[in-house]
């Protein structure tokens, strides 16, 4: 299961103590419901240690722990894998300092991290806006110097504040769990090994001829990051519902188009059918802010990959 990122903004309101305790009890029950499906993979990511959380203004988590019926849930929460702060979940060497997320005009670090890492947000249900199984965020990304300014887009992140919200995500959670078992890539150590196994591991991906050399020559510290991204992409195509997801698959990590100047200067490649095409859509892998440029062909349900390596033009 992707990591669960606690939405810090849901913990900054003022509410009756009984409402806060009730919301926390329901949230932990929702988290436990996820863990029942994928116990090894469920990780709670917060901005601070769990035992230091403040659930609302003037309401430290200790007040909830002492409330009726909370002790067992608290013990289960303590046994879970946790990370803090939110940024600790990012790959080594990555800060995403050029990307910011907001919800209704307010910065949301936790929900933004959930989108960046292909995870889900979780919130205390103390405001109506968090009563949803998906949350729309505004994503702002700084452009390169030649383009200037920033690009703003709306993105959607899976979300839960109650067990009912979790129910809507159960097919996704189960698929993620099964895929993790099916696509165990831990034994692959070199780019050459990864390339040799691509046809079997990633049947929905196709590579332009020159990508073979790029992959075989990958530095060892990049191999894990690249194989993880390729597995996410292949799985996204497998799960793609063309009737509902008209824009294409949900890739599992932040995917962005290249900016106009760079698209023109660097992103034209000869595709597998011999035609010149733009491969300006890209995602990142780290450390070192590597780039993977690709096209998705809806008709064939295949991803064509044109570049795996450093930022084009560098």
mmCIF file of N, CA and C in Angstrom, residues 3 5 8 45-48 83-97 99 107-110 112-114 116-117:
data_model
loop_
_atom_site.group_PDB
_atom_site.id
_atom_site.type_symbol
_atom_site.label_atom_id
_atom_site.label_comp_id
_atom_site.label_asym_id
_atom_site.label_seq_id
_atom_site.Cartn_x
_atom_site.Cartn_y
_atom_site.Cartn_z
ATOM 1 N N UNK A 3 2.146 4.934 1.060
ATOM 2 C CA UNK A 3 2.198 5.501 2.403
ATOM 3 C C UNK A 3 0.997 6.411 2.678
ATOM 4 N N UNK A 5 -0.221 9.748 4.416
ATOM 5 C CA UNK A 5 0.340 11.013 4.871
ATOM 6 C C UNK A 5 -0.713 11.784 5.664
ATOM 7 N N UNK A 8 -1.718 17.753 7.973
ATOM 8 C CA UNK A 8 -1.501 18.579 9.156
ATOM 9 C C UNK A 8 -2.557 19.660 9.323
ATOM 10 N N UNK A 45 2.867 8.556 7.753
ATOM 11 C CA UNK A 45 3.864 9.622 7.656
ATOM 12 C C UNK A 45 3.240 10.907 8.210
ATOM 13 N N UNK A 46 3.884 11.517 9.190
ATOM 14 C CA UNK A 46 3.364 12.734 9.817
ATOM 15 C C UNK A 46 4.467 13.780 9.888
ATOM 16 N N UNK A 47 4.111 14.996 10.285
ATOM 17 C CA UNK A 47 5.122 16.050 10.356
ATOM 18 C C UNK A 47 5.922 15.990 11.652
ATOM 19 N N UNK A 48 5.500 15.152 12.589
ATOM 20 C CA UNK A 48 6.168 15.024 13.883
ATOM 21 C C UNK A 48 5.919 13.623 14.420
ATOM 22 N N UNK A 83 6.877 7.404 9.884
ATOM 23 C CA UNK A 83 7.966 8.280 9.467
ATOM 24 C C UNK A 83 7.590 9.709 9.804
ATOM 25 N N UNK A 84 8.591 10.533 10.034
ATOM 26 C CA UNK A 84 8.379 11.967 10.223
ATOM 27 C C UNK A 84 9.718 12.669 9.995
ATOM 28 N N UNK A 85 9.702 13.922 9.542
ATOM 29 C CA UNK A 85 8.545 14.671 9.046
ATOM 30 C C UNK A 85 8.090 14.130 7.690
ATOM 31 N N UNK A 86 7.126 14.817 7.038
ATOM 32 C CA UNK A 86 6.631 14.353 5.745
ATOM 33 C C UNK A 86 7.775 14.150 4.752
ATOM 34 N N UNK A 87 8.740 15.080 4.773
ATOM 35 C CA UNK A 87 9.829 15.042 3.793
ATOM 36 C C UNK A 87 10.722 13.818 3.950
ATOM 37 N N UNK A 88 10.650 13.142 5.097
ATOM 38 C CA UNK A 88 11.482 11.964 5.308
ATOM 39 C C UNK A 88 11.081 10.815 4.390
ATOM 40 N N UNK A 89 9.880 10.919 3.810
ATOM 41 C CA UNK A 89 9.419 9.886 2.884
ATOM 42 C C UNK A 89 9.952 10.082 1.473
ATOM 43 N N UNK A 90 10.573 11.244 1.201
ATOM 44 C CA UNK A 90 11.082 11.509 -0.141
ATOM 45 C C UNK A 90 12.320 10.661 -0.414
ATOM 46 N N UNK A 91 12.595 10.343 -1.664
ATOM 47 C CA UNK A 91 13.830 9.620 -1.993
ATOM 48 C C UNK A 91 15.052 10.432 -1.592
ATOM 49 N N UNK A 92 16.132 9.734 -1.299
ATOM 50 C CA UNK A 92 17.378 10.410 -0.918
ATOM 51 C C UNK A 92 17.790 11.415 -1.981
ATOM 52 N N UNK A 93 18.140 12.607 -1.533
ATOM 53 C CA UNK A 93 18.632 13.628 -2.436
ATOM 54 C C UNK A 93 17.560 14.489 -3.064
ATOM 55 N N UNK A 94 16.274 14.199 -2.820
ATOM 56 C CA UNK A 94 15.182 14.960 -3.418
ATOM 57 C C UNK A 94 14.487 15.817 -2.367
ATOM 58 N N UNK A 95 14.201 17.060 -2.724
ATOM 59 C CA UNK A 95 13.499 17.964 -1.816
ATOM 60 C C UNK A 95 12.180 18.451 -2.381
ATOM 61 N N UNK A 96 12.001 18.358 -3.704
ATOM 62 C CA UNK A 96 10.821 18.899 -4.379
ATOM 63 C C UNK A 96 10.586 20.356 -3.991
ATOM 64 N N UNK A 97 11.687 21.088 -3.835
ATOM 65 C CA UNK A 97 11.584 22.484 -3.394
ATOM 66 C C UNK A 97 10.951 23.389 -4.441
ATOM 67 N N UNK A 99 8.167 22.623 -6.036
ATOM 68 C CA UNK A 99 6.766 22.246 -6.155
ATOM 69 C C UNK A 99 6.050 22.547 -4.847
ATOM 70 N N UNK A 107 -1.700 26.238 2.131
ATOM 71 C CA UNK A 107 -0.638 25.268 1.897
ATOM 72 C C UNK A 107 -0.918 23.968 2.650
ATOM 73 N N UNK A 108 -0.720 22.822 1.964
ATOM 74 C CA UNK A 108 -0.949 21.506 2.575
ATOM 75 C C UNK A 108 0.248 20.598 2.285
ATOM 76 N N UNK A 109 1.185 20.592 3.190
ATOM 77 C CA UNK A 109 2.422 19.832 2.997
ATOM 78 C C UNK A 109 2.170 18.333 2.941
ATOM 79 N N UNK A 110 1.363 17.822 3.875
ATOM 80 C CA UNK A 110 1.131 16.385 3.934
ATOM 81 C C UNK A 110 0.400 15.853 2.721
ATOM 82 N N UNK A 112 0.251 17.257 -0.188
ATOM 83 C CA UNK A 112 1.153 17.412 -1.323
ATOM 84 C C UNK A 112 2.162 16.283 -1.389
ATOM 85 N N UNK A 113 2.711 15.905 -0.233
ATOM 86 C CA UNK A 113 3.660 14.789 -0.202
ATOM 87 C C UNK A 113 2.992 13.495 -0.641
ATOM 88 N N UNK A 114 1.717 13.317 -0.268
ATOM 89 C CA UNK A 114 0.982 12.123 -0.702
ATOM 90 C C UNK A 114 0.900 12.067 -2.215
ATOM 91 N N UNK A 116 2.982 13.579 -4.401
ATOM 92 C CA UNK A 116 4.325 13.405 -4.946
ATOM 93 C C UNK A 116 4.780 11.947 -4.878
ATOM 94 N N UNK A 117 4.418 11.270 -3.793
ATOM 95 C CA UNK A 117 4.920 9.922 -3.572
ATOM 96 C C UNK A 117 3.911 8.839 -3.954
#
